Amino acid sequence: MHGVWRPERRNRKIGTKSSGFSKSNDMRIPESWLDKYGNCSLYYERLERPEVEQVAIAGRQLTLLYEAPHNGFSFGCSPSDVIKLLASLSKLVPALPSIIAFRQPTRKQRQQNPVWGRFLYFAEFGGYCGTAIVLEAQELGAPLKWSKRMTLEDRAEYDLLIRDGHPFLETKRYYVAELTEEAVRNTKLYRTFLHELGHLADFHQKVLDNRTALDPDQDVADSLYFSRPTSEREAFAHRFAEELRETLLENGAIPFAPQPFAKADF
């Protein structure tokens, strides 16, 4: 009987990803550690001919890396804006990042992993390395869609986006807003950037500062830090950013007008 074809016993995985179908054009961000020049890096550490500036804020040295955005894209803020903001809050935070990078993401990266910005505990941008805050360019006029089916965390973020000035309109299944220069600026400069500083403050307090580290051995402290739930680290960064924002508002440090910026300054 084994030589008889029985259709009910056919491979149910035929035509699915489990059998390899469509693997060659899978929509995901390439995970290669090697860039086109053969250098080992993650995709968000790769900048195309960035402009470089060394700045000193409250006696601390920072490296600014600026990758020009594509037409129709904006960072919402310039390096001059970030420098002004850092000068206002330098005495309110325990540490500043070694690197601040302005990065233009690819279309696939925007589709698969869209972010306003990210904090890197250790990054290498060519010959520059250390803690880094990366701000990613946003496409102005692009839709920002928010599902009506929200978790408590989603609802909190939605309320903050409204506070930032994103003009949401209700559709059948979503709340949709078009990205504007002003709203992107409010989100990136006065919230995202402060949130990433919160991650740095948390890491500095629990790992880098010998007086408050989780363990005298930095390797052990580092392991204990990353063993904490991601939600706990995010909650700390969120609280830190909100408290820092309130202090800056009370001091009149924010909001402020966009600062003049020219690539020739780099």
CSV table of C-alpha atoms in Angstrom, one decimal:
chain,number,residue,atom,x,y,z
A,1,MET,CA,0.0,0.0,0.0
A,2,HIS,CA,3.0,2.3,0.4
A,3,GLY,CA,3.2,2.8,-3.3
A,4,VAL,CA,-0.3,4.2,-3.6
A,5,TRP,CA,-0.6,8.0,-3.5
A,6,ARG,CA,-2.9,9.1,-0.8
A,7,PRO,CA,-3.9,12.9,-1.1
A,8,GLU,CA,-5.0,13.1,2.5
A,9,ARG,CA,-1.4,12.4,3.6
A,10,ARG,CA,0.2,15.2,1.6
A,11,ASN,CA,2.7,17.5,3.2
A,12,ARG,CA,0.6,20.3,4.8
A,13,LYS,CA,3.6,22.6,4.9
A,14,ILE,CA,3.8,22.9,1.1
A,15,GLY,CA,3.5,26.5,0.0
A,16,THR,CA,4.2,27.9,3.5
A,17,LYS,CA,7.3,29.5,5.1
A,18,SER,CA,7.9,26.2,6.9
A,19,SER,CA,8.8,24.6,3.5
A,20,GLY,CA,10.9,27.6,2.4
A,21,PHE,CA,8.3,29.4,0.4
A,22,SER,CA,9.1,33.1,0.0
A,23,LYS,CA,12.2,32.9,2.1
A,24,SER,CA,14.2,34.8,-0.5
A,25,ASN,CA,12.1,37.9,-0.4
A,26,ASP,CA,11.1,37.9,3.3
A,27,MET,CA,10.4,41.4,4.5
A,28,ARG,CA,12.8,41.8,7.4
A,29,ILE,CA,15.8,44.0,8.2
A,30,PRO,CA,19.0,42.2,7.1
A,31,GLU,CA,21.0,41.1,10.2
A,32,SER,CA,24.4,41.0,8.6
A,33,TRP,CA,27.1,42.2,10.9
A,34,LEU,CA,29.3,43.3,7.9
A,35,ASP,CA,28.5,46.5,6.0
A,36,LYS,CA,29.4,47.1,2.4
A,37,TYR,CA,32.9,48.1,3.4
A,38,GLY,CA,33.5,44.9,5.4
A,39,ASN,CA,33.3,46.6,8.8
A,40,CYS,CA,31.5,44.8,11.6
A,41,SER,CA,28.5,46.8,12.9
A,42,LEU,CA,24.7,46.7,13.4
A,43,TYR,CA,22.5,48.4,10.8
A,44,TYR,CA,21.7,51.3,13.1
A,45,GLU,CA,25.4,52.0,13.5
A,46,ARG,CA,25.8,52.6,9.8
A,47,LEU,CA,25.8,56.2,8.6
A,48,GLU,CA,26.4,57.4,5.0
A,49,ARG,CA,29.2,60.0,5.0
A,50,PRO,CA,28.1,61.8,8.2
A,51,GLU,CA,29.3,65.2,9.2
A,52,VAL,CA,31.2,65.2,12.4
A,53,GLU,CA,31.5,67.8,15.2
A,54,GLN,CA,33.2,67.6,18.6
A,55,VAL,CA,31.5,69.7,21.2
A,56,ALA,CA,32.1,70.3,24.9
A,57,ILE,CA,29.1,70.8,27.3
A,58,ALA,CA,29.7,71.5,31.0
A,59,GLY,CA,33.2,70.1,30.6
A,60,ARG,CA,32.1,66.9,29.0
A,61,GLN,CA,33.1,66.0,25.4
A,62,LEU,CA,30.5,64.7,22.9
A,63,THR,CA,30.7,63.7,19.3
A,64,LEU,CA,27.8,64.8,17.0
A,65,LEU,CA,27.3,62.7,13.8
A,66,TYR,CA,24.9,64.1,11.2
A,67,GLU,CA,23.7,62.1,8.2
A,68,ALA,CA,21.7,64.4,5.9
A,69,PRO,CA,18.1,63.4,5.7
A,70,HIS,CA,16.4,62.5,2.3
A,71,ASN,CA,14.1,65.0,0.7
A,72,GLY,CA,10.8,65.1,2.5
A,73,PHE,CA,12.3,63.8,5.8
A,74,SER,CA,13.1,65.7,8.9
A,75,PHE,CA,14.8,65.0,12.3
A,76,GLY,CA,12.4,67.5,13.9
A,77,CYS,CA,15.5,69.2,15.5
A,78,SER,CA,19.0,70.1,14.5
A,79,PRO,CA,22.3,69.5,16.2
A,80,SER,CA,22.1,73.1,17.4
A,81,ASP,CA,18.8,72.4,19.1
A,82,VAL,CA,20.3,69.4,20.8
A,83,ILE,CA,23.3,71.3,22.0
A,84,LYS,CA,21.1,74.1,23.4
A,85,LEU,CA,18.9,71.5,25.2
A,86,LEU,CA,21.9,69.7,26.7
A,87,ALA,CA,23.3,72.9,27.9
A,88,SER,CA,20.1,73.6,29.8
A,89,LEU,CA,20.0,70.2,31.4
A,90,SER,CA,23.6,69.2,31.9
A,91,LYS,CA,23.4,69.9,35.6
A,92,LEU,CA,20.3,67.8,36.0
A,93,VAL,CA,21.6,64.5,34.7
A,94,PRO,CA,24.4,62.3,36.0
A,95,ALA,CA,25.9,61.6,32.6
A,96,LEU,CA,25.8,62.7,28.9
A,97,PRO,CA,26.2,60.3,26.0
A,98,SER,CA,29.5,60.0,24.2
A,99,ILE,CA,27.8,60.2,20.8
A,100,ILE,CA,24.7,61.8,19.4
A,101,ALA,CA,23.9,60.5,15.9
A,102,PHE,CA,21.3,61.8,13.4
A,103,ARG,CA,20.5,58.9,11.1
A,104,GLN,CA,18.4,58.4,7.9
A,105,PRO,CA,16.8,54.9,8.1
A,106,THR,CA,16.1,52.9,4.9
A,107,ARG,CA,12.5,52.2,3.8
A,108,LYS,CA,12.6,48.6,5.0
A,109,GLN,CA,13.9,49.7,8.4
A,110,ARG,CA,11.1,52.3,8.7
A,111,GLN,CA,8.5,49.6,7.8
A,112,GLN,CA,9.8,46.8,10.0
A,113,ASN,CA,11.2,48.7,13.0
A,114,PRO,CA,10.1,52.4,13.1
A,115,VAL,CA,11.5,54.4,16.0
A,116,TRP,CA,11.8,58.0,17.0
A,117,GLY,CA,15.2,57.3,18.5
A,118,ARG,CA,17.2,54.8,20.5
A,119,PHE,CA,19.8,54.5,23.2
A,120,LEU,CA,22.8,52.3,22.6
A,121,TYR,CA,24.8,51.2,25.7
A,122,PHE,CA,27.8,50.8,23.5
A,123,ALA,CA,28.0,51.8,19.9
A,124,GLU,CA,30.7,52.0,17.2
A,125,PHE,CA,30.4,54.6,14.4
A,126,GLY,CA,33.6,54.2,12.6
A,127,GLY,CA,36.3,55.4,14.9
A,128,TYR,CA,33.8,56.8,17.4
A,129,CYS,CA,32.6,54.6,20.2
A,130,GLY,CA,30.8,54.8,23.5
A,131,THR,CA,27.2,55.3,24.8
A,132,ALA,CA,25.0,56.9,22.1
A,133,ILE,CA,21.6,58.4,21.4
A,134,VAL,CA,20.4,57.9,17.8
A,135,LEU,CA,17.7,60.1,16.4
A,136,GLU,CA,16.1,58.8,13.2
A,137,ALA,CA,14.6,61.0,10.4
A,138,GLN,CA,10.8,60.9,9.9
A,139,GLU,CA,8.9,61.3,6.7
A,140,LEU,CA,6.8,64.4,6.9
A,141,GLY,CA,3.2,63.9,5.8
A,142,ALA,CA,3.5,60.1,6.4
A,143,PRO,CA,0.5,58.6,8.3
A,144,LEU,CA,1.0,57.7,12.0
A,145,LYS,CA,-1.6,55.0,12.6
A,146,TRP,CA,-2.7,54.0,16.1
A,147,SER,CA,-5.1,51.1,16.6
A,148,LYS,CA,-8.3,51.7,18.5
A,149,ARG,CA,-7.6,48.4,20.3
A,150,MET,CA,-5.0,49.6,22.9
A,151,THR,CA,-3.3,48.2,25.9
A,152,LEU,CA,-2.8,50.5,28.8
A,153,GLU,CA,0.7,51.3,27.6
A,154,ASP,CA,-0.5,52.0,24.1
A,155,ARG,CA,-3.2,54.4,25.5
A,156,ALA,CA,-0.6,56.2,27.6
A,157,GLU,CA,1.7,56.7,24.5
A,158,TYR,CA,-1.3,57.8,22.4
A,159,ASP,CA,-2.1,60.5,25.0
A,160,LEU,CA,1.5,61.7,24.9
A,161,LEU,CA,1.4,61.9,21.1
A,162,ILE,CA,-1.7,64.1,21.4
A,163,ARG,CA,0.1,66.2,23.9
A,164,ASP,CA,3.0,66.5,21.4
A,165,GLY,CA,0.6,68.0,18.9
A,166,HIS,CA,0.0,65.1,16.5
A,167,PRO,CA,-3.4,65.8,14.8
A,168,PHE,CA,-5.2,62.5,15.0
A,169,LEU,CA,-8.4,61.8,13.1
A,170,GLU,CA,-10.7,58.9,13.8
A,171,THR,CA,-11.3,56.2,11.1
A,172,LYS,CA,-13.1,52.9,11.2
A,173,ARG,CA,-10.2,51.0,12.9
A,174,TYR,CA,-7.5,53.5,13.6
A,175,TYR,CA,-6.6,56.9,14.8
A,176,VAL,CA,-4.5,58.5,12.0
A,177,ALA,CA,-2.3,61.6,12.0
A,178,GLU,CA,0.0,63.0,9.4
A,179,LEU,CA,3.5,63.8,10.6
A,180,THR,CA,4.2,67.5,10.8
A,181,GLU,CA,7.5,69.3,11.5
A,182,GLU,CA,6.3,70.9,14.8
A,183,ALA,CA,4.8,67.7,16.2
A,184,VAL,CA,7.9,65.6,15.2
A,185,ARG,CA,10.0,68.3,16.9
A,186,ASN,CA,8.0,68.1,20.1
A,187,THR,CA,8.2,64.3,20.2
A,188,LYS,CA,11.8,63.9,19.3
A,189,LEU,CA,13.4,66.8,21.2
A,190,TYR,CA,11.2,67.2,24.3
A,191,ARG,CA,10.3,63.6,24.9
A,192,THR,CA,12.2,60.9,23.0
A,193,PHE,CA,15.6,62.5,23.6
A,194,LEU,CA,14.8,62.9,27.4
A,195,HIS,CA,13.6,59.3,27.5
A,196,GLU,CA,16.9,58.1,26.1
A,197,LEU,CA,18.8,60.2,28.6
A,198,GLY,CA,16.7,58.3,31.2
A,199,HIS,CA,18.2,55.0,30.0
A,200,LEU,CA,21.7,56.5,30.3
A,201,ALA,CA,21.0,57.8,33.8
A,202,ASP,CA,19.7,54.3,34.8
A,203,PHE,CA,22.7,52.6,33.4
A,204,HIS,CA,25.1,55.1,34.9
A,205,GLN,CA,23.5,54.7,38.3
A,206,LYS,CA,23.4,50.9,38.4
A,207,VAL,CA,26.5,50.0,36.5
A,208,LEU,CA,29.0,52.8,35.8
A,209,ASP,CA,28.9,54.7,39.2
A,210,ASN,CA,30.9,52.8,41.8
A,211,ARG,CA,28.9,54.4,44.6
A,212,THR,CA,25.5,53.2,43.4
A,213,ALA,CA,26.3,50.2,41.2
A,214,LEU,CA,24.5,46.9,41.7
A,215,ASP,CA,27.8,45.2,42.3
A,216,PRO,CA,31.4,46.4,42.9
A,217,ASP,CA,32.5,44.2,39.9
A,218,GLN,CA,31.3,46.1,36.8
A,219,ASP,CA,30.8,42.9,34.8
A,220,VAL,CA,28.5,41.6,37.5
A,221,ALA,CA,26.7,44.9,37.7
A,222,ASP,CA,26.2,44.9,34.0
A,223,SER,CA,24.8,41.4,34.0
A,224,LEU,CA,22.4,42.2,36.9
A,225,TYR,CA,21.3,45.4,35.0
A,226,PHE,CA,20.3,43.5,31.9
A,227,SER,CA,18.7,40.7,33.8
A,228,ARG,CA,16.0,43.2,34.9
A,229,PRO,CA,12.8,43.1,32.8
A,230,THR,CA,12.7,45.5,29.9
A,231,SER,CA,9.5,47.0,31.2
A,232,GLU,CA,11.3,48.0,34.4
A,233,ARG,CA,14.0,49.8,32.5
A,234,GLU,CA,11.4,51.5,30.3
A,235,ALA,CA,9.4,52.6,33.3
A,236,PHE,CA,12.5,54.2,34.9
A,237,ALA,CA,13.4,56.0,31.6
A,238,HIS,CA,9.8,57.3,31.3
A,239,ARG,CA,9.7,58.6,34.9
A,240,PHE,CA,13.1,60.2,34.5
A,241,ALA,CA,12.0,61.9,31.2
A,242,GLU,CA,8.7,63.2,32.6
A,243,GLU,CA,10.4,64.6,35.7
A,244,LEU,CA,13.2,66.2,33.6
A,245,ARG,CA,10.6,67.7,31.2
A,246,GLU,CA,8.6,69.2,34.1
A,247,THR,CA,11.8,70.8,35.6
A,248,LEU,CA,12.8,72.3,32.2
A,249,LEU,CA,9.3,73.7,31.7
A,250,GLU,CA,9.3,75.3,35.2
A,251,ASN,CA,12.7,76.8,34.4
A,252,GLY,CA,11.5,78.2,31.1
A,253,ALA,CA,14.2,76.2,29.3
A,254,ILE,CA,11.7,74.6,26.9
A,255,PRO,CA,10.1,75.0,24.5
A,256,PHE,CA,12.5,77.2,22.5
A,257,ALA,CA,12.6,78.4,18.9
A,258,PRO,CA,14.5,76.2,16.4
A,259,GLN,CA,18.2,77.1,16.4
A,260,PRO,CA,19.9,78.2,13.2
A,261,PHE,CA,21.8,75.3,11.7
A,262,ALA,CA,24.0,74.9,8.7
A,263,LYS,CA,26.1,71.9,7.6
A,264,ALA,CA,29.0,74.4,7.1
A,265,ASP,CA,29.2,74.6,10.9
A,266,PHE,CA,30.5,71.0,11.0
